[in-house]
Amino acid sequence: MSEQLKFIVEQLNKDPFKKNFNLITFDNLEPMQLLQILNDVLAEIDPKQVMDIREEMPDQTVKRMSALLGMLKYRPPGNLSDVSTFRQGLVTGSKPVVHPILHWLLQRVHELKKRAYLARFLVKLEVPADFLQDDVINDTYHQYEELVEGFKTYHKECEQLRTSGFSTAEIRRDIGAMEEEKDQLIKRVDRLKKRVESMSNHQWMLEQARQLRVEKEREESLTDQKQEQKNQLFQAEQRLQRSQHQLKDLQQAATDASPESLMKRLEEEIKINSYMASEKLPKDLEGMRRTVQYLQKVASEPAMGQADLQELEDKIKECDSQINQLIEKRMMRNDPMDDKLALYRQQASIIVRRKESKAEELQEAREELAAAERELRQRSSQAQASDGAEVIRGDELKHLVVKLRSKGTMYKKKRLDIAELKAEYGVLQRTEEILRQRHEIVQQKLQTVEAEKGISGYSDTQEELERVSAIKSELDEKKGRTLDGMSEMVKKLNSMIVEKKSALAPIIKELRSLRQRYQELNQEYEEKKVQYESCAAGLESNRSKLEQEVKILREEKAQDENHYHHINSMSEACMLKIVVQRKTFKPGSASGPQTIDSSSTPYLPKLREKQKMVKGSHTINMEQMKMWRDLEQLMECKGQCFIRAQSQASIGQVIQEEGEDRLVL
């Protein structure tokens, strides 16, 4: 217990509470002050709990604190597992109840803050099943559940982004690298511009490329317009079909719309409505009123025991037997042969029953028709909103009516099942009440047995605990007033401080040596850091030099390749000329040697020497070119990896910023 109090006092003296307590002052707090401290700790976890408990009723305070502790999943110790004992301790501000709560809360403040924050959004509202029968309430509740699931996913993503390890230093480095890449791209674009400008017809090629881009954009817009016009044509055809069907229906209705038929329909409808208004609906209303009166009478009566139920069952049996006897006497007294009106009465009763059943069927059909019309209006409004959606036609409407009728029968069956379940629930509830009464009787007997055995009951232990707590509070007040007790406590504290100092002395010595070691390692770390930075700067400068050399060598390679191809073309041309001269040369002709092209003879020795040099260095040059190509592929791969990493980092940054904005909102 002393360790628990020490921990509570240490945590209350820290931020954000800053109570400035010690063990004596905290132990001498009044119950109201202790409850206020508990309320302050709960308010730190949930800001809605900020309140002065003196302005609130004790039962409301206990209810509010119990609800929050239940939401935070607090479990009282074993000796306080009884709910009534726990609530009584909260009302009176009992230390054995409040101290464990404070110790548990102060151990996990950050975790409980998160749990309280999530509970505001994740604790679902309990909506009765009867209310969910309404379509609007059901849809709203489903939307609420979808929003709760969405909040869970967004919160998980936010936590993952928080723990992903992104920092401002990394973002700055990424921005610097992106700026460098931007400069490189600008330089590359400039080089490409210079290469293009060297061509004679580059302006014409740029203009053609620009026109191609404009034509492609125009083609895309034309395809979009074409698709839109197709959709409009389809919607217009659908509207035409609907109008034609409506016209046919109106024409068919107009063929049967003679005055005599209309009058007959109206008279039949008036008779049906007058019967419904004057006979059926008043009977149904009177039956509902009797049912309500009966239910009110049943609800106003006190709870009955098993003996009362047995007595009522006996009365019901007696009444049933009397009714049966009266029916038998009436049947014996009234001879059906003498009663000439019995047949007519029977037929009249059959007709009345049929009339009532047909009226019920008519009412159900009207309800189904009204529901179908509502659904039809809803779908037509949806079709108008979507501007071209498919509307229900005649056959589909008939199919929908059949479907609704089947659903109506299914609904009636389900309603009967619900009524049976409710009746069973009432029986079970009554059984539970009877068992609870028996349990109370057993508890009373148990208390009497405990009293006989000399063991005090619950009330006696509660009074004893209150008396002991009162005596303890008085002793604590006396102890706080006495100076001798305070001096003894100070002596004990001084002795404890001396013991702690003696125990901490070797640890402090070891800490000093560790601090000195830390300073040495830190100095060595700074030196290594400086060396690393200088080495990195040198490597960076060497890398830039190598890049410049690579660029120069690539340009030389390109020039050599151009020169090589030029020489090859020249040599091929010379060989062709030689072949032609040999074919046209005749040994006996005097003009044979003079037919050789004199313009190509000075170049032949130089070309042969150049050809020998190229053949000699061909393999070496090919190997070097292969190595350069491999190096170029390696650098391109590294560049792509770097760009991919930068894009992923930027996407993560955007997601993190969106998560922070949502949290702020």
mmCIF file of N, CA and C in Angstrom, residues 130 133 288 360 363-364 367-368 407-423:
data_model
loop_
_atom_site.group_PDB
_atom_site.id
_atom_site.type_symbol
_atom_site.label_atom_id
_atom_site.label_comp_id
_atom_site.label_asym_id
_atom_site.label_seq_id
_atom_site.Cartn_x
_atom_site.Cartn_y
_atom_site.Cartn_z
ATOM 1 N N ASP A 130 -37.325 -2.679 -32.614
ATOM 2 C CA ASP A 130 -38.601 -2.148 -33.129
ATOM 3 C C ASP A 130 -38.376 -0.895 -33.949
ATOM 4 N N GLN A 133 -37.261 -1.276 -37.664
ATOM 5 C CA GLN A 133 -38.215 -1.664 -38.701
ATOM 6 C C GLN A 133 -38.502 -0.512 -39.652
ATOM 7 N N MET A 288 -58.913 -2.557 -30.663
ATOM 8 C CA MET A 288 -57.611 -2.038 -30.208
ATOM 9 C C MET A 288 -57.734 -1.326 -28.870
ATOM 10 N N GLU A 360 -60.915 -7.258 -45.198
ATOM 11 C CA GLU A 360 -59.505 -7.331 -44.801
ATOM 12 C C GLU A 360 -58.606 -7.505 -46.016
ATOM 13 N N GLN A 363 -58.390 -4.233 -47.722
ATOM 14 C CA GLN A 363 -57.487 -3.316 -47.008
ATOM 15 C C GLN A 363 -56.027 -3.664 -47.276
ATOM 16 N N GLU A 364 -55.729 -4.956 -47.245
ATOM 17 C CA GLU A 364 -54.356 -5.377 -47.530
ATOM 18 C C GLU A 364 -53.967 -5.035 -48.974
ATOM 19 N N GLU A 367 -53.288 -1.385 -49.179
ATOM 20 C CA GLU A 367 -51.970 -1.080 -48.599
ATOM 21 C C GLU A 367 -50.850 -1.473 -49.553
ATOM 22 N N GLU A 368 -50.993 -2.676 -50.166
ATOM 23 C CA GLU A 368 -49.966 -3.096 -51.127
ATOM 24 C C GLU A 368 -49.925 -2.163 -52.332
ATOM 25 N N LYS A 407 -43.893 -11.088 -50.408
ATOM 26 C CA LYS A 407 -43.206 -10.491 -49.256
ATOM 27 C C LYS A 407 -44.183 -10.151 -48.136
ATOM 28 N N GLY A 408 -45.424 -9.760 -48.511
ATOM 29 C CA GLY A 408 -46.425 -9.474 -47.483
ATOM 30 C C GLY A 408 -46.768 -10.713 -46.676
ATOM 31 N N THR A 409 -46.949 -11.851 -47.371
ATOM 32 C CA THR A 409 -47.210 -13.098 -46.643
ATOM 33 C C THR A 409 -46.028 -13.480 -45.758
ATOM 34 N N MET A 410 -44.827 -13.288 -46.300
ATOM 35 C CA MET A 410 -43.637 -13.569 -45.484
ATOM 36 C C MET A 410 -43.584 -12.653 -44.263
ATOM 37 N N TYR A 411 -43.973 -11.369 -44.474
ATOM 38 C CA TYR A 411 -43.971 -10.423 -43.353
ATOM 39 C C TYR A 411 -44.973 -10.842 -42.282
ATOM 40 N N LYS A 412 -46.152 -11.320 -42.713
ATOM 41 C CA LYS A 412 -47.137 -11.786 -41.733
ATOM 42 C C LYS A 412 -46.606 -12.965 -40.927
ATOM 43 N N LYS A 413 -45.956 -13.909 -41.623
ATOM 44 C CA LYS A 413 -45.380 -15.051 -40.908
ATOM 45 C C LYS A 413 -44.331 -14.598 -39.903
ATOM 46 N N LYS A 414 -43.476 -13.691 -40.356
ATOM 47 C CA LYS A 414 -42.438 -13.193 -39.440
ATOM 48 C C LYS A 414 -43.050 -12.449 -38.261
ATOM 49 N N ARG A 415 -44.150 -11.714 -38.534
ATOM 50 C CA ARG A 415 -44.802 -10.995 -37.444
ATOM 51 C C ARG A 415 -45.390 -11.963 -36.430
ATOM 52 N N LEU A 416 -45.975 -13.081 -36.919
ATOM 53 C CA LEU A 416 -46.469 -14.102 -35.991
ATOM 54 C C LEU A 416 -45.327 -14.702 -35.178
ATOM 55 N N ASP A 417 -44.209 -14.957 -35.864
ATOM 56 C CA ASP A 417 -43.043 -15.486 -35.132
ATOM 57 C C ASP A 417 -42.584 -14.507 -34.062
ATOM 58 N N ILE A 418 -42.575 -13.216 -34.413
ATOM 59 C CA ILE A 418 -42.164 -12.198 -33.431
ATOM 60 C C ILE A 418 -43.125 -12.163 -32.250
ATOM 61 N N ALA A 419 -44.447 -12.302 -32.552
ATOM 62 C CA ALA A 419 -45.419 -12.316 -31.461
ATOM 63 C C ALA A 419 -45.194 -13.518 -30.548
ATOM 64 N N GLU A 420 -44.913 -14.685 -31.154
ATOM 65 C CA GLU A 420 -44.624 -15.866 -30.332
ATOM 66 C C GLU A 420 -43.368 -15.663 -29.494
ATOM 67 N N LEU A 421 -42.351 -15.070 -30.111
ATOM 68 C CA LEU A 421 -41.118 -14.822 -29.358
ATOM 69 C C LEU A 421 -41.357 -13.823 -28.228
ATOM 70 N N LYS A 422 -42.189 -12.802 -28.499
ATOM 71 C CA LYS A 422 -42.488 -11.841 -27.428
ATOM 72 C C LYS A 422 -43.230 -12.513 -26.281
ATOM 73 N N ALA A 423 -44.185 -13.400 -26.636
ATOM 74 C CA ALA A 423 -44.897 -14.125 -25.585
ATOM 75 C C ALA A 423 -43.939 -14.995 -24.773
#
